[in-house]
Amino acid sequence: MRHLNSGSKLGRQPAHRRATLRNLVTNVIERERITTTLRRAKETRPLVEQMITLGKKDTLHTRRQAAAYLMTPAATKKLFQDIAPRFADRPGGYTRIIHAGFRIGDGADLAILELIGSKLKKRLKKERGAEKPEGKQEKEAASGEKAKS
């Protein structure tokens, strides 16, 4: 029985589990939206919220605590400069989990973990057979003539 044992083991040893969660938290802060399994998203959510709460205090001590947990200095910088001021007047609930169906390979339940208020950045699709810039067409034509002679 698992009485009073909260949290999931995620199928990993403790050090690997901690590293996985640190990477997920860092990615959420850097990208503001990640797709992962539902179980990992649920385990990551309180840690992300804890980091944002640290960012709202913004003292030297909290900066060092966040820097010790996050994997990149860029994530620490973004946390204190962009994300924490955005949630300054919000008492909690900085993230949302959206169910995203099932993974094709193993059928795992997928979820999107995102910060509240993050804007979706649409990717630009490249058109097939799009016209090349004029300079490249001329160079290709010249190289084609050289190859013939």
Tab-separated table of C-alpha atoms in Angstrom:
chain	number	residue	atom	x	y	z
A	1	MET	CA	0.000	0.000	0.000
A	2	ARG	CA	1.128	3.525	-0.779
A	3	HIS	CA	-0.304	5.408	2.171
A	4	LEU	CA	1.089	8.958	2.451
A	5	ASN	CA	3.437	8.429	-0.508
A	6	SER	CA	2.621	11.335	-2.764
A	7	GLY	CA	4.051	11.891	-6.198
A	8	SER	CA	4.920	9.532	-8.989
A	9	LYS	CA	8.252	7.798	-9.469
A	10	LEU	CA	8.048	8.251	-13.262
A	11	GLY	CA	9.855	4.934	-13.701
A	12	ARG	CA	13.212	6.440	-12.761
A	13	GLN	CA	15.782	6.415	-10.006
A	14	PRO	CA	15.700	9.485	-7.716
A	15	ALA	CA	18.612	11.347	-9.340
A	16	HIS	CA	17.273	10.703	-12.859
A	17	ARG	CA	13.767	11.746	-11.789
A	18	ARG	CA	15.084	15.005	-10.331
A	19	ALA	CA	17.069	15.729	-13.501
A	20	THR	CA	14.019	15.022	-15.666
A	21	LEU	CA	11.845	17.380	-13.634
A	22	ARG	CA	14.517	20.096	-13.654
A	23	ASN	CA	14.734	19.861	-17.443
A	24	LEU	CA	10.945	20.026	-17.792
A	25	VAL	CA	10.709	23.071	-15.508
A	26	THR	CA	13.507	24.809	-17.417
A	27	ASN	CA	11.791	24.111	-20.744
A	28	VAL	CA	8.441	25.416	-19.508
A	29	ILE	CA	10.078	28.642	-18.382
A	30	GLU	CA	12.073	29.076	-21.596
A	31	ARG	CA	9.345	28.097	-24.083
A	32	GLU	CA	6.205	28.772	-21.984
A	33	ARG	CA	4.551	25.656	-23.435
A	34	ILE	CA	5.661	22.029	-23.664
A	35	THR	CA	4.060	18.757	-24.711
A	36	THR	CA	4.783	15.795	-22.469
A	37	THR	CA	2.979	12.893	-20.845
A	38	LEU	CA	0.135	13.686	-18.478
A	39	ARG	CA	1.920	12.156	-15.479
A	40	ARG	CA	5.070	14.232	-16.063
A	41	ALA	CA	2.988	17.379	-16.562
A	42	LYS	CA	1.210	16.803	-13.244
A	43	GLU	CA	4.527	16.276	-11.458
A	44	THR	CA	6.116	19.333	-13.089
A	45	ARG	CA	3.285	21.769	-12.422
A	46	PRO	CA	3.944	22.450	-8.695
A	47	LEU	CA	7.660	22.917	-9.344
A	48	VAL	CA	6.997	25.496	-12.082
A	49	GLU	CA	4.617	27.353	-9.796
A	50	GLN	CA	7.212	27.308	-7.021
A	51	MET	CA	9.818	28.823	-9.369
A	52	ILE	CA	7.427	31.598	-10.399
A	53	THR	CA	6.685	32.341	-6.749
A	54	LEU	CA	10.440	32.615	-6.151
A	55	GLY	CA	10.662	34.968	-9.118
A	56	LYS	CA	8.007	37.236	-7.645
A	57	LYS	CA	10.136	37.855	-4.528
A	58	ASP	CA	13.212	38.837	-6.585
A	59	THR	CA	15.934	39.004	-3.961
A	60	LEU	CA	19.507	37.843	-4.314
A	61	HIS	CA	18.670	34.742	-2.293
A	62	THR	CA	15.703	33.769	-4.497
A	63	ARG	CA	17.761	34.382	-7.631
A	64	ARG	CA	20.408	31.997	-6.341
A	65	GLN	CA	17.786	29.404	-5.402
A	66	ALA	CA	16.237	29.578	-8.872
A	67	ALA	CA	19.636	29.488	-10.573
A	68	ALA	CA	20.555	26.390	-8.563
A	69	TYR	CA	17.431	24.576	-9.781
A	70	LEU	CA	17.081	25.774	-13.368
A	71	MET	CA	19.444	24.325	-15.946
A	72	THR	CA	20.333	27.459	-17.935
A	73	PRO	CA	21.139	31.050	-16.994
A	74	ALA	CA	18.804	32.208	-19.783
A	75	ALA	CA	15.866	30.515	-18.044
A	76	THR	CA	16.727	32.243	-14.763
A	77	LYS	CA	16.952	35.589	-16.501
A	78	LYS	CA	13.622	35.099	-18.272
A	79	LEU	CA	11.955	33.978	-15.040
A	80	PHE	CA	12.884	37.152	-13.171
A	81	GLN	CA	12.571	39.643	-16.042
A	82	ASP	CA	9.556	38.451	-18.032
A	83	ILE	CA	7.501	35.782	-16.298
A	84	ALA	CA	7.444	36.863	-12.636
A	85	PRO	CA	6.357	40.471	-13.367
A	86	ARG	CA	3.549	39.122	-15.546
A	87	PHE	CA	2.134	37.181	-12.572
A	88	ALA	CA	2.905	39.822	-9.911
A	89	ASP	CA	-0.729	40.383	-8.941
A	90	ARG	CA	-1.830	36.741	-9.289
A	91	PRO	CA	-1.810	34.672	-6.050
A	92	GLY	CA	-1.177	31.313	-7.740
A	93	GLY	CA	-2.355	29.074	-10.540
A	94	TYR	CA	0.222	30.138	-13.102
A	95	THR	CA	0.010	27.028	-15.285
A	96	ARG	CA	-2.619	25.014	-17.115
A	97	ILE	CA	-2.637	21.395	-18.276
A	98	ILE	CA	-4.515	20.585	-21.487
A	99	HIS	CA	-5.065	16.971	-22.505
A	100	ALA	CA	-3.655	16.382	-25.992
A	101	GLY	CA	-4.710	12.853	-26.878
A	102	PHE	CA	-2.527	9.778	-27.007
A	103	ARG	CA	0.999	9.170	-28.259
A	104	ILE	CA	1.142	7.072	-31.415
A	105	GLY	CA	3.994	4.751	-30.418
A	106	ASP	CA	2.933	3.533	-26.996
A	107	GLY	CA	-0.483	5.093	-26.404
A	108	ALA	CA	0.711	7.244	-23.502
A	109	ASP	CA	-1.669	10.021	-22.446
A	110	LEU	CA	-0.202	13.334	-23.686
A	111	ALA	CA	-0.734	16.779	-22.211
A	112	ILE	CA	0.309	20.349	-22.912
A	113	LEU	CA	1.714	22.193	-19.916
A	114	GLU	CA	1.657	25.939	-20.486
A	115	LEU	CA	1.847	29.189	-18.603
A	116	ILE	CA	-1.382	31.145	-18.339
A	117	GLY	CA	-1.440	33.958	-20.870
A	118	SER	CA	1.236	32.515	-23.160
A	119	LYS	CA	0.538	33.342	-26.767
A	120	LEU	CA	0.673	30.640	-29.393
A	121	LYS	CA	3.352	31.376	-31.961
A	122	LYS	CA	2.296	29.924	-35.286
A	123	ARG	CA	4.953	28.330	-37.415
A	124	LEU	CA	5.381	29.542	-40.954
A	125	LYS	CA	4.860	26.727	-43.396
A	126	LYS	CA	7.196	26.515	-46.346
A	127	GLU	CA	5.419	26.190	-49.662
A	128	ARG	CA	6.471	23.419	-51.980
A	129	GLY	CA	8.003	24.621	-55.202
A	130	ALA	CA	8.163	28.181	-53.962
A	131	GLU	CA	9.970	30.570	-56.235
A	132	LYS	CA	13.622	31.059	-55.439
A	133	PRO	CA	15.113	34.530	-55.160
A	134	GLU	CA	16.311	35.865	-58.509
A	135	GLY	CA	19.995	35.756	-57.585
A	136	LYS	CA	19.898	32.026	-56.887
A	137	GLN	CA	18.126	31.229	-60.166
A	138	GLU	CA	20.779	33.072	-62.159
A	139	LYS	CA	23.604	31.292	-60.324
A	140	GLU	CA	21.986	27.893	-60.896
A	141	ALA	CA	21.497	28.658	-64.596
A	142	ALA	CA	25.154	29.714	-64.911
A	143	SER	CA	26.376	26.597	-63.102
A	144	GLY	CA	24.125	24.454	-65.332
A	145	GLU	CA	25.704	25.937	-68.442
A	146	LYS	CA	29.190	25.244	-67.079
A	147	ALA	CA	28.299	21.644	-66.439
A	148	LYS	CA	27.073	21.177	-70.053
A	149	SER	CA	30.259	22.515	-71.623
